[in-house]
Amino acid sequence: MRVVKAAAVQLSPVLYSREATVDKIVRKITELGQQGVRFATFPETVVPYYPYFSFLQPAYQIVAGREHLKLLDQAVTVPSPATHAIGDACREAGVVASIGVNERDGGTLYNTQLLFDADGVLIQRRRKITPTYHERMIWGQGDGSGLCAVDSRVGRIGQLACWEHYNPLARYALMSDGEQIHSAMYPGSIFGDLFSEQTEVNVRQHALESACFVVCATAWLDADQQAQIAQDTGGSIGPISGGCFTAIVAPDGTLLGEAVRSGEGVVIADLDFARIDKRKQLMDSRGHYSRPELLSLRIDRTPAAHVGDRTNRNADD
């Protein structure tokens, strides 16, 4: 049975710099590869940084201010030198990596999860389907094309970002698709300690229901970064404190190792896939414990398109 060494990475972005944050992630991937890690999850939109300003500023300040434009300028285009650098690092280190980025597509930003295989190929780019509350001032909506698990060198992987884990149908889309490793990413350093407790409940429940491993990563803001964001937004430090929970969860809901709740750090654990079968022997949500004739999920995984080509339609239409 397969055993995969995995890492949940809690780290700070290099504030306001895409290039420096990507360099930091590349170094971390290299370091993890040298430690024998084969799968790693990084925090939500850690490249270049989570839009903390949108939680501290009212709408009129976001529109009138510079913070959104700063983020747009430093966001990631796919593909680009930034994605190539991460892919190269994954290939050289032999690591499969799930990384959250602010993706720029034209003039719109998306909360995007990028999944690189161990050969450096980008095998999934999925966008958060519904930004949460203040995030709707910043990000566009994703589509259902990413609500699926994908095969990688280390196993079948599904990804969700933050409060997408509060959407039971989104989670069941991945359960039903047979995910073995679930990459969960949250912003970290926001909402306070209650948020870290809620995150723990979120990811442990998903592990139990899906019978998969959950590798969860949040970001960390140090005191200087908090002070810089507060100064730039006119906000306070309190709302951008706490809220960190970086951990690896087994299919039976137990934590593998000690979670990281403050500071930069890494949780590393061996994922023994025999534990998936053991859990599913008791409860398989996509198999013997489901009742598809009573309860089923309809998913539209068609990629959204802004323009539809109808040039081949019948001339009489």
XYZ file of C-alpha atoms in Angstrom:
317
model
C 0.000 0.000 0.000
C 1.218 3.498 -0.849
C 2.765 5.771 1.806
C 3.317 9.433 0.907
C 5.254 11.938 2.987
C 3.243 15.183 3.014
C 3.734 18.700 4.339
C 1.335 21.442 5.389
C 3.232 24.721 5.137
C 2.481 27.819 7.210
C 4.536 30.750 6.005
C 4.412 34.495 5.543
C 4.222 36.086 2.118
C 6.769 38.717 1.214
C 4.265 41.518 1.476
C 3.475 43.350 -1.782
C 5.915 41.292 -3.863
C 4.923 38.460 -6.210
C 8.504 37.756 -7.242
C 9.911 37.587 -3.709
C 7.019 35.429 -2.462
C 7.460 33.009 -5.368
C 11.195 32.836 -4.602
C 10.366 31.992 -0.986
C 7.996 29.221 -2.058
C 10.563 27.836 -4.508
C 13.137 27.647 -1.709
C 10.635 25.913 0.553
C 9.747 23.337 -2.132
C 13.448 22.606 -2.586
C 13.911 22.216 1.161
C 10.894 19.911 1.462
C 12.130 17.760 -1.402
C 15.447 17.301 0.389
C 13.474 16.080 3.422
C 11.721 13.434 1.360
C 8.374 15.246 1.164
C 6.375 14.316 -1.928
C 3.238 16.436 -1.458
C 2.841 19.931 -0.004
C 0.011 22.391 0.524
C 0.661 26.139 0.782
C -1.795 28.800 2.049
C -4.711 30.443 0.261
C -3.670 33.241 -2.150
C -0.262 33.387 -0.504
C 1.098 34.692 -3.825
C 1.457 37.589 -3.590
C -0.683 37.856 -0.367
C -4.271 37.537 0.811
C -6.266 40.810 0.370
C -6.419 41.610 4.086
C -7.193 45.217 3.178
C -10.651 44.206 1.970
C -11.552 43.125 5.510
C -10.239 46.343 7.065
C -11.593 48.943 4.645
C -15.189 49.852 3.765
C -16.231 49.560 0.134
C -15.762 53.247 -0.732
C -12.162 53.135 0.503
C -11.452 50.019 -1.550
C -12.767 51.760 -4.663
C -10.971 55.031 -3.959
C -7.767 53.557 -2.570
C -4.666 51.966 -4.017
C -4.693 48.588 -2.312
C -6.713 46.742 -4.947
C -4.530 48.131 -7.736
C -1.385 47.083 -5.849
C -2.724 43.554 -5.615
C -3.758 43.535 -9.276
C -0.259 44.636 -10.258
C 1.410 41.840 -8.266
C -1.092 39.078 -9.106
C -0.170 35.942 -11.054
C -0.956 35.353 -14.712
C -1.243 31.707 -15.748
C 1.063 30.748 -17.389
C 3.860 33.181 -16.556
C 7.438 33.236 -15.239
C 5.980 32.850 -11.729
C 4.184 29.591 -12.544
C 7.157 28.344 -14.545
C 9.449 28.945 -11.555
C 7.172 26.973 -9.227
C 6.790 24.178 -11.767
C 10.557 23.963 -12.229
C 11.040 23.742 -8.461
C 8.488 20.921 -8.216
C 10.194 19.000 -11.006
C 13.668 19.388 -9.511
C 12.486 18.462 -6.015
C 10.073 15.727 -7.094
C 7.264 17.392 -5.104
C 3.566 17.686 -5.937
C 2.480 21.129 -4.696
C -0.861 22.854 -4.168
C -0.478 26.635 -3.970
C -2.978 29.465 -3.590
C -2.540 32.542 -5.785
C -4.328 35.703 -6.738
C -4.772 35.024 -10.443
C -5.090 37.910 -12.878
C -7.151 37.272 -15.995
C -7.471 40.533 -17.895
C -8.703 43.100 -15.390
C -10.250 40.573 -13.000
C -8.721 38.777 -10.030
C -9.598 35.235 -8.957
C -8.834 33.199 -5.862
C -7.060 30.329 -7.599
C -5.535 27.046 -6.493
C -2.699 25.742 -8.642
C -1.731 22.069 -8.476
C 1.669 21.109 -9.892
C 2.639 17.477 -10.410
C 6.063 16.127 -9.518
C 7.207 16.620 -13.128
C 6.418 20.334 -12.872
C 3.292 20.205 -15.049
C 0.319 22.286 -13.916
C -2.434 19.652 -13.678
C -5.212 21.758 -12.156
C -6.082 25.445 -12.032
C -9.322 25.947 -10.109
C -10.996 29.144 -9.002
C -12.941 29.596 -5.770
C -16.564 29.309 -6.832
C -17.954 32.005 -4.511
C -15.750 34.565 -2.747
C -16.784 35.099 0.864
C -18.392 38.331 2.093
C -15.716 41.098 1.797
C -13.830 39.019 -0.790
C -16.585 39.698 -3.326
C -15.199 43.223 -3.674
C -11.925 41.690 -4.879
C -12.402 38.387 -6.716
C -14.584 37.129 -9.515
C -16.497 33.856 -9.276
C -15.093 30.544 -10.437
C -16.966 27.795 -12.269
C -17.577 24.114 -11.641
C -14.745 22.841 -13.820
C -12.455 22.583 -10.793
C -14.909 20.661 -8.618
C -13.119 17.405 -9.336
C -10.197 15.378 -8.097
C -7.192 14.845 -10.372
C -4.616 12.086 -10.565
C -1.053 12.982 -9.631
C 2.217 11.210 -8.920
C 1.200 10.812 -5.261
C -2.473 9.948 -5.660
C -5.859 11.489 -6.425
C -6.058 15.074 -5.138
C -8.952 17.478 -4.578
C -8.682 21.140 -3.617
C -10.962 23.671 -1.911
C -10.318 27.125 -0.477
C -11.466 28.369 2.913
C -15.246 28.667 3.289
C -15.853 26.444 0.288
C -15.569 23.817 3.019
C -18.857 25.184 4.400
C -20.540 24.152 1.165
C -21.411 20.458 1.665
C -22.227 19.951 -2.016
C -18.845 21.305 -3.114
C -17.171 18.932 -0.706
C -19.297 16.010 -1.845
C -18.314 16.721 -5.458
C -14.742 15.855 -4.464
C -15.738 12.955 -2.211
C -17.726 11.390 -5.022
C -14.749 11.828 -7.337
C -12.583 9.629 -5.137
C -10.091 12.085 -3.677
C -7.392 10.436 -1.561
C -5.620 13.636 -0.504
C -7.554 16.834 0.055
C -5.705 20.152 -0.111
C -7.403 22.718 2.128
C -6.117 26.269 2.244
C -7.198 29.247 4.334
C -5.829 32.819 4.645
C -4.609 32.697 8.264
C -3.872 35.745 10.429
C -7.479 36.910 10.186
C -10.762 36.678 12.128
C -9.119 35.756 15.451
C -8.763 32.526 17.393
C -12.373 31.444 16.823
C -11.571 31.133 13.125
C -8.746 28.686 13.817
C -11.127 26.583 15.914
C -13.719 26.645 13.137
C -11.069 25.680 10.592
C -10.094 22.693 12.685
C -13.731 21.557 12.820
C -14.016 22.103 9.057
C -11.070 19.986 7.997
C -11.459 17.212 10.542
C -15.093 16.762 9.566
C -14.155 16.608 5.885
C -11.560 13.923 6.590
C -14.170 11.872 8.441
C -16.824 12.221 5.744
C -14.564 11.729 2.753
C -12.266 9.106 4.318
C -9.277 10.889 2.835
C -6.237 12.700 4.193
C -6.619 16.476 4.576
C -3.521 18.655 4.306
C -4.462 22.138 5.514
C -2.326 25.290 5.307
C -2.814 28.856 6.538
C -0.576 31.904 6.204
C 1.066 33.939 8.957
C 1.542 37.680 9.301
C 4.355 38.761 11.595
C 4.089 41.909 13.737
C 5.811 44.117 11.163
C 3.491 42.949 8.399
C 0.424 43.530 10.551
C 1.626 47.036 11.344
C 2.335 47.736 7.657
C -1.133 46.598 6.554
C -2.779 48.601 9.346
C -0.837 51.699 8.318
C -1.629 51.274 4.619
C -5.350 50.717 5.177
C -6.042 52.912 8.172
C -7.328 49.808 9.964
C -6.358 48.069 13.176
C -4.255 45.008 13.875
C -6.909 43.076 15.810
C -8.932 41.792 12.816
C -5.777 40.492 11.122
C -4.593 38.446 14.087
C -5.020 34.783 14.988
C -6.998 32.450 12.752
C -4.164 30.043 11.925
C -4.495 26.266 11.811
C -1.983 24.366 9.712
C -2.336 20.610 10.105
C -2.587 17.175 8.531
C -5.663 15.085 9.300
C -6.035 11.310 8.903
C -9.151 9.679 7.392
C -10.430 8.896 10.885
C -10.349 12.593 11.823
C -7.256 12.460 14.032
C -4.406 14.927 13.708
C -1.084 13.612 12.427
C 1.419 15.565 14.475
C 0.887 18.891 16.209
C -0.899 21.699 14.377
C 0.849 25.035 13.806
C -1.229 27.914 15.173
C 1.295 30.765 15.172
C 4.541 31.650 13.459
C 5.993 30.041 10.375
C 6.267 26.268 10.463
C 5.648 22.971 8.691
C 3.693 19.881 9.684
C 5.137 16.745 8.057
C 3.506 13.326 8.227
C 3.409 10.008 6.399
C 0.090 9.344 4.678
C -0.502 5.605 4.749
C -3.226 4.934 2.196
C -4.205 1.754 4.042
C -5.934 4.096 6.493
C -8.289 5.198 3.698
C -9.462 1.621 3.135
C -9.804 1.066 6.868
C -12.045 4.107 7.229
C -14.112 3.239 4.151
C -14.685 -0.245 5.495
C -16.777 1.516 8.155
C -18.205 4.396 6.116
C -17.811 5.021 2.383
C -19.775 8.149 1.461
C -19.524 7.377 -2.264
C -20.148 3.650 -1.885
C -21.947 1.402 0.569
C -23.001 4.285 2.843
C -24.618 6.315 0.064
C -28.187 6.007 -1.181
C -28.058 7.349 -4.749
C -31.668 6.395 -5.451
C -32.669 8.760 -2.626
C -29.909 11.394 -2.572
C -27.763 12.497 -5.500
C -25.732 15.499 -6.634
C -25.877 17.132 -10.065
C -22.691 18.987 -11.014
C -22.091 21.261 -13.989
C -18.363 21.016 -14.668
C -18.550 22.946 -17.937
C -15.893 25.694 -18.000
C -17.518 29.114 -18.135
C -16.952 31.018 -21.384
C -17.500 34.716 -22.030
C -17.993 34.145 -25.753
C -19.722 31.243 -27.471
C -18.802 30.523 -31.078
C -21.968 29.880 -33.109
C -20.385 30.136 -36.567
C -21.287 26.531 -37.400
C -24.994 26.872 -36.729
C -27.532 26.189 -39.471
C -27.983 29.156 -41.803
C -31.756 28.974 -41.281
C -31.477 29.441 -37.501
